[in-house]
C-alpha cells in the first residue's frame, strides 16, 4: 500500500497547470487533541505539487522530487473532506515552484509553497 492509499488521498484532477486532491478526514489523520495533524497539510501539498511537476517533465529519464516546502496552518480542522489545489508559480528546466492551498468547505485551512527539483534517474535495463 502506498502513502496515498494509506491516507485515503484521491487525485480528482491533474494537468500541467493544476492538480486537485481530495481526502476525507479520519481518526488516523488526527493528533491527540482531536484536530488534524499539521503534517497532513504538508503531505497533501507536496503530493499535489509533485504530481503536477512530474506532468511537466518531457522524457522518461527524470523525476520531480521535493526539495523544500513551507506550509502555513491557517485554521484547525476536526472533520470533513479536504480539497487541495496546486498550481505552478514557475516551471523551469531544473526547478519548479508550486503554490498549494487546502480548503474545507471553501475556507482555506493551509497554504504551502513547494519547490521540486528534477532528478536524473538511471534507465532500467531488461
JSON list of C-alpha atoms in Angstrom, two decimals:
[
{"chain": "A", "resi": 1, "resn": "UNK", "atom": "CA", "xyz": [0.00, 0.00, 0.00]},
{"chain": "A", "resi": 2, "resn": "UNK", "atom": "CA", "xyz": [1.39, 3.41, -0.91]},
{"chain": "A", "resi": 3, "resn": "UNK", "atom": "CA", "xyz": [1.05, 6.68, 1.03]},
{"chain": "A", "resi": 4, "resn": "UNK", "atom": "CA", "xyz": [-1.92, 7.96, -0.99]},
{"chain": "A", "resi": 5, "resn": "UNK", "atom": "CA", "xyz": [-3.86, 4.74, -0.42]},
{"chain": "A", "resi": 6, "resn": "UNK", "atom": "CA", "xyz": [-2.92, 4.60, 3.27]},
{"chain": "A", "resi": 7, "resn": "UNK", "atom": "CA", "xyz": [-4.10, 8.16, 3.93]},
{"chain": "A", "resi": 8, "resn": "UNK", "atom": "CA", "xyz": [-7.12, 7.99, 1.61]},
{"chain": "A", "resi": 9, "resn": "UNK", "atom": "CA", "xyz": [-5.90, 10.70, -0.78]},
{"chain": "A", "resi": 10, "resn": "UNK", "atom": "CA", "xyz": [-7.71, 10.79, -4.14]},
{"chain": "A", "resi": 11, "resn": "UNK", "atom": "CA", "xyz": [-6.41, 12.58, -7.22]},
{"chain": "A", "resi": 12, "resn": "UNK", "atom": "CA", "xyz": [-9.52, 14.13, -8.81]},
{"chain": "A", "resi": 13, "resn": "UNK", "atom": "CA", "xyz": [-7.89, 16.33, -11.46]},
{"chain": "A", "resi": 14, "resn": "UNK", "atom": "CA", "xyz": [-4.36, 16.56, -12.82]},
{"chain": "A", "resi": 15, "resn": "UNK", "atom": "CA", "xyz": [-2.75, 18.60, -15.56]},
{"chain": "A", "resi": 16, "resn": "UNK", "atom": "CA", "xyz": [0.44, 20.57, -16.16]},
{"chain": "A", "resi": 17, "resn": "UNK", "atom": "CA", "xyz": [-1.25, 23.66, -14.70]},
{"chain": "A", "resi": 18, "resn": "UNK", "atom": "CA", "xyz": [-3.44, 22.33, -11.87]},
{"chain": "A", "resi": 19, "resn": "UNK", "atom": "CA", "xyz": [-3.72, 19.35, -9.56]},
{"chain": "A", "resi": 20, "resn": "UNK", "atom": "CA", "xyz": [-6.71, 18.69, -7.28]},
{"chain": "A", "resi": 21, "resn": "UNK", "atom": "CA", "xyz": [-6.68, 16.18, -4.42]},
{"chain": "A", "resi": 22, "resn": "UNK", "atom": "CA", "xyz": [-9.48, 15.21, -2.03]},
{"chain": "A", "resi": 23, "resn": "UNK", "atom": "CA", "xyz": [-9.25, 13.44, 1.31]},
{"chain": "A", "resi": 24, "resn": "UNK", "atom": "CA", "xyz": [-11.93, 12.65, 3.90]},
{"chain": "A", "resi": 25, "resn": "UNK", "atom": "CA", "xyz": [-10.62, 13.22, 7.41]},
{"chain": "A", "resi": 26, "resn": "UNK", "atom": "CA", "xyz": [-10.47, 10.13, 9.62]},
{"chain": "A", "resi": 27, "resn": "UNK", "atom": "CA", "xyz": [-9.15, 9.35, 13.09]},
{"chain": "A", "resi": 28, "resn": "UNK", "atom": "CA", "xyz": [-5.77, 8.37, 11.62]},
{"chain": "A", "resi": 29, "resn": "UNK", "atom": "CA", "xyz": [-5.26, 11.99, 10.44]},
{"chain": "A", "resi": 30, "resn": "UNK", "atom": "CA", "xyz": [-5.74, 13.48, 13.92]},
{"chain": "A", "resi": 31, "resn": "UNK", "atom": "CA", "xyz": [-3.34, 14.47, 16.64]},
{"chain": "A", "resi": 32, "resn": "UNK", "atom": "CA", "xyz": [-4.20, 13.53, 20.26]},
{"chain": "A", "resi": 33, "resn": "UNK", "atom": "CA", "xyz": [-6.20, 16.77, 20.66]},
{"chain": "A", "resi": 34, "resn": "UNK", "atom": "CA", "xyz": [-8.72, 15.60, 18.01]},
{"chain": "A", "resi": 35, "resn": "UNK", "atom": "CA", "xyz": [-7.68, 18.16, 15.40]},
{"chain": "A", "resi": 36, "resn": "UNK", "atom": "CA", "xyz": [-5.96, 17.34, 12.12]},
{"chain": "A", "resi": 37, "resn": "UNK", "atom": "CA", "xyz": [-2.22, 16.80, 12.39]},
{"chain": "A", "resi": 38, "resn": "UNK", "atom": "CA", "xyz": [-0.37, 19.60, 10.56]},
{"chain": "A", "resi": 39, "resn": "UNK", "atom": "CA", "xyz": [1.74, 17.08, 8.69]},
{"chain": "A", "resi": 40, "resn": "UNK", "atom": "CA", "xyz": [-1.35, 16.10, 6.72]},
{"chain": "A", "resi": 41, "resn": "UNK", "atom": "CA", "xyz": [-1.48, 19.55, 5.09]},
{"chain": "A", "resi": 42, "resn": "UNK", "atom": "CA", "xyz": [2.17, 19.22, 4.15]},
{"chain": "A", "resi": 43, "resn": "UNK", "atom": "CA", "xyz": [1.72, 15.72, 2.71]},
{"chain": "A", "resi": 44, "resn": "UNK", "atom": "CA", "xyz": [-1.19, 16.94, 0.60]},
{"chain": "A", "resi": 45, "resn": "UNK", "atom": "CA", "xyz": [0.79, 19.96, -0.62]},
{"chain": "A", "resi": 46, "resn": "UNK", "atom": "CA", "xyz": [3.94, 18.09, -1.58]},
{"chain": "A", "resi": 47, "resn": "UNK", "atom": "CA", "xyz": [1.93, 15.31, -3.20]},
{"chain": "A", "resi": 48, "resn": "UNK", "atom": "CA", "xyz": [-0.09, 17.73, -5.35]},
{"chain": "A", "resi": 49, "resn": "UNK", "atom": "CA", "xyz": [2.98, 19.75, -6.35]},
{"chain": "A", "resi": 50, "resn": "UNK", "atom": "CA", "xyz": [4.99, 16.63, -7.19]},
{"chain": "A", "resi": 51, "resn": "UNK", "atom": "CA", "xyz": [2.21, 15.19, -9.35]},
{"chain": "A", "resi": 52, "resn": "UNK", "atom": "CA", "xyz": [1.95, 18.45, -11.29]},
{"chain": "A", "resi": 53, "resn": "UNK", "atom": "CA", "xyz": [5.70, 18.81, -11.60]},
{"chain": "A", "resi": 54, "resn": "UNK", "atom": "CA", "xyz": [6.07, 15.30, -12.99]},
{"chain": "A", "resi": 55, "resn": "UNK", "atom": "CA", "xyz": [3.43, 16.06, -15.62]},
{"chain": "A", "resi": 56, "resn": "UNK", "atom": "CA", "xyz": [5.64, 18.94, -16.82]},
{"chain": "A", "resi": 57, "resn": "UNK", "atom": "CA", "xyz": [8.65, 16.71, -17.49]},
{"chain": "A", "resi": 58, "resn": "UNK", "atom": "CA", "xyz": [9.43, 15.75, -21.07]},
{"chain": "A", "resi": 59, "resn": "UNK", "atom": "CA", "xyz": [11.09, 12.39, -21.42]},
{"chain": "A", "resi": 60, "resn": "UNK", "atom": "CA", "xyz": [11.42, 9.44, -19.08]},
{"chain": "A", "resi": 61, "resn": "UNK", "atom": "CA", "xyz": [14.90, 9.94, -17.62]},
{"chain": "A", "resi": 62, "resn": "UNK", "atom": "CA", "xyz": [13.91, 12.49, -14.94]},
{"chain": "A", "resi": 63, "resn": "UNK", "atom": "CA", "xyz": [11.62, 12.59, -11.94]},
{"chain": "A", "resi": 64, "resn": "UNK", "atom": "CA", "xyz": [10.49, 15.60, -9.90]},
{"chain": "A", "resi": 65, "resn": "UNK", "atom": "CA", "xyz": [11.23, 15.30, -6.18]},
{"chain": "A", "resi": 66, "resn": "UNK", "atom": "CA", "xyz": [10.55, 17.74, -3.37]},
{"chain": "A", "resi": 67, "resn": "UNK", "atom": "CA", "xyz": [13.47, 19.78, -2.02]},
{"chain": "A", "resi": 68, "resn": "UNK", "atom": "CA", "xyz": [11.69, 22.45, 0.04]},
{"chain": "A", "resi": 69, "resn": "UNK", "atom": "CA", "xyz": [8.23, 23.12, 1.39]},
{"chain": "A", "resi": 70, "resn": "UNK", "atom": "CA", "xyz": [6.82, 25.86, 3.57]},
{"chain": "A", "resi": 71, "resn": "UNK", "atom": "CA", "xyz": [3.33, 25.40, 5.00]},
{"chain": "A", "resi": 72, "resn": "UNK", "atom": "CA", "xyz": [1.22, 27.89, 6.91]},
{"chain": "A", "resi": 73, "resn": "UNK", "atom": "CA", "xyz": [-1.55, 26.39, 9.03]},
{"chain": "A", "resi": 74, "resn": "UNK", "atom": "CA", "xyz": [-4.45, 28.85, 8.96]},
{"chain": "A", "resi": 75, "resn": "UNK", "atom": "CA", "xyz": [-7.32, 27.09, 10.74]},
{"chain": "A", "resi": 76, "resn": "UNK", "atom": "CA", "xyz": [-7.70, 23.90, 12.81]},
{"chain": "A", "resi": 77, "resn": "UNK", "atom": "CA", "xyz": [-9.88, 21.16, 11.35]},
{"chain": "A", "resi": 78, "resn": "UNK", "atom": "CA", "xyz": [-11.79, 18.37, 13.10]},
{"chain": "A", "resi": 79, "resn": "UNK", "atom": "CA", "xyz": [-13.82, 16.74, 10.33]},
{"chain": "A", "resi": 80, "resn": "UNK", "atom": "CA", "xyz": [-14.85, 16.96, 6.71]},
{"chain": "A", "resi": 81, "resn": "UNK", "atom": "CA", "xyz": [-13.46, 16.48, 3.22]},
{"chain": "A", "resi": 82, "resn": "UNK", "atom": "CA", "xyz": [-10.32, 18.45, 2.37]},
{"chain": "A", "resi": 83, "resn": "UNK", "atom": "CA", "xyz": [-9.73, 19.75, -1.14]},
{"chain": "A", "resi": 84, "resn": "UNK", "atom": "CA", "xyz": [-6.15, 20.60, -2.12]},
{"chain": "A", "resi": 85, "resn": "UNK", "atom": "CA", "xyz": [-5.33, 22.65, -5.23]},
{"chain": "A", "resi": 86, "resn": "UNK", "atom": "CA", "xyz": [-1.82, 23.13, -6.60]},
{"chain": "A", "resi": 87, "resn": "UNK", "atom": "CA", "xyz": [-0.82, 25.50, -9.40]},
{"chain": "A", "resi": 88, "resn": "UNK", "atom": "CA", "xyz": [2.65, 26.27, -10.76]},
{"chain": "A", "resi": 89, "resn": "UNK", "atom": "CA", "xyz": [4.37, 29.55, -9.97]},
{"chain": "A", "resi": 90, "resn": "UNK", "atom": "CA", "xyz": [7.34, 28.71, -12.20]},
{"chain": "A", "resi": 91, "resn": "UNK", "atom": "CA", "xyz": [8.19, 25.67, -14.29]},
{"chain": "A", "resi": 92, "resn": "UNK", "atom": "CA", "xyz": [11.90, 25.78, -15.08]},
{"chain": "A", "resi": 93, "resn": "UNK", "atom": "CA", "xyz": [14.32, 23.30, -16.61]},
{"chain": "A", "resi": 94, "resn": "UNK", "atom": "CA", "xyz": [15.66, 22.05, -13.27]},
{"chain": "A", "resi": 95, "resn": "UNK", "atom": "CA", "xyz": [13.43, 23.62, -10.56]},
{"chain": "A", "resi": 96, "resn": "UNK", "atom": "CA", "xyz": [9.67, 24.04, -10.30]},
{"chain": "A", "resi": 97, "resn": "UNK", "atom": "CA", "xyz": [7.78, 26.01, -7.66]},
{"chain": "A", "resi": 98, "resn": "UNK", "atom": "CA", "xyz": [4.11, 25.38, -6.91]},
{"chain": "A", "resi": 99, "resn": "UNK", "atom": "CA", "xyz": [1.64, 27.19, -4.68]},
{"chain": "A", "resi": 100, "resn": "UNK", "atom": "CA", "xyz": [-0.82, 24.96, -2.87]},
{"chain": "A", "resi": 101, "resn": "UNK", "atom": "CA", "xyz": [-3.97, 25.72, -0.87]},
{"chain": "A", "resi": 102, "resn": "UNK", "atom": "CA", "xyz": [-6.01, 23.22, 1.11]},
{"chain": "A", "resi": 103, "resn": "UNK", "atom": "CA", "xyz": [-9.66, 24.08, 1.73]},
{"chain": "A", "resi": 104, "resn": "UNK", "atom": "CA", "xyz": [-12.50, 22.76, 3.83]},
{"chain": "A", "resi": 105, "resn": "UNK", "atom": "CA", "xyz": [-15.93, 23.80, 2.56]},
{"chain": "A", "resi": 106, "resn": "UNK", "atom": "CA", "xyz": [-14.42, 26.77, 0.73]},
{"chain": "A", "resi": 107, "resn": "UNK", "atom": "CA", "xyz": [-12.37, 28.03, 3.69]},
{"chain": "A", "resi": 108, "resn": "UNK", "atom": "CA", "xyz": [-8.57, 27.86, 3.43]},
{"chain": "A", "resi": 109, "resn": "UNK", "atom": "CA", "xyz": [-7.01, 25.78, 6.18]},
{"chain": "A", "resi": 110, "resn": "UNK", "atom": "CA", "xyz": [-3.43, 25.89, 4.90]},
{"chain": "A", "resi": 111, "resn": "UNK", "atom": "CA", "xyz": [-1.24, 27.39, 2.21]},
{"chain": "A", "resi": 112, "resn": "UNK", "atom": "CA", "xyz": [2.07, 25.99, 1.04]},
{"chain": "A", "resi": 113, "resn": "UNK", "atom": "CA", "xyz": [4.90, 26.82, -1.31]},
{"chain": "A", "resi": 114, "resn": "UNK", "atom": "CA", "xyz": [6.56, 23.68, -2.64]},
{"chain": "A", "resi": 115, "resn": "UNK", "atom": "CA", "xyz": [9.79, 23.55, -4.63]},
{"chain": "A", "resi": 116, "resn": "UNK", "atom": "CA", "xyz": [10.77, 20.44, -6.54]},
{"chain": "A", "resi": 117, "resn": "UNK", "atom": "CA", "xyz": [13.91, 19.62, -8.46]},
{"chain": "A", "resi": 118, "resn": "UNK", "atom": "CA", "xyz": [14.29, 17.41, -11.48]},
{"chain": "A", "resi": 119, "resn": "UNK", "atom": "CA", "xyz": [16.50, 14.43, -10.76]},
{"chain": "A", "resi": 120, "resn": "UNK", "atom": "CA", "xyz": [18.02, 12.18, -13.40]},
{"chain": "A", "resi": 121, "resn": "UNK", "atom": "CA", "xyz": [17.07, 8.56, -12.94]},
{"chain": "A", "resi": 122, "resn": "UNK", "atom": "CA", "xyz": [19.06, 5.69, -14.40]},
{"chain": "A", "resi": 123, "resn": "UNK", "atom": "CA", "xyz": [17.34, 3.96, -17.28]},
{"chain": "A", "resi": 124, "resn": "UNK", "atom": "CA", "xyz": [16.35, 0.44, -16.34]},
{"chain": "A", "resi": 125, "resn": "UNK", "atom": "CA", "xyz": [17.84, -2.39, -18.34]},
{"chain": "A", "resi": 126, "resn": "UNK", "atom": "CA", "xyz": [15.96, -5.57, -19.08]}
]
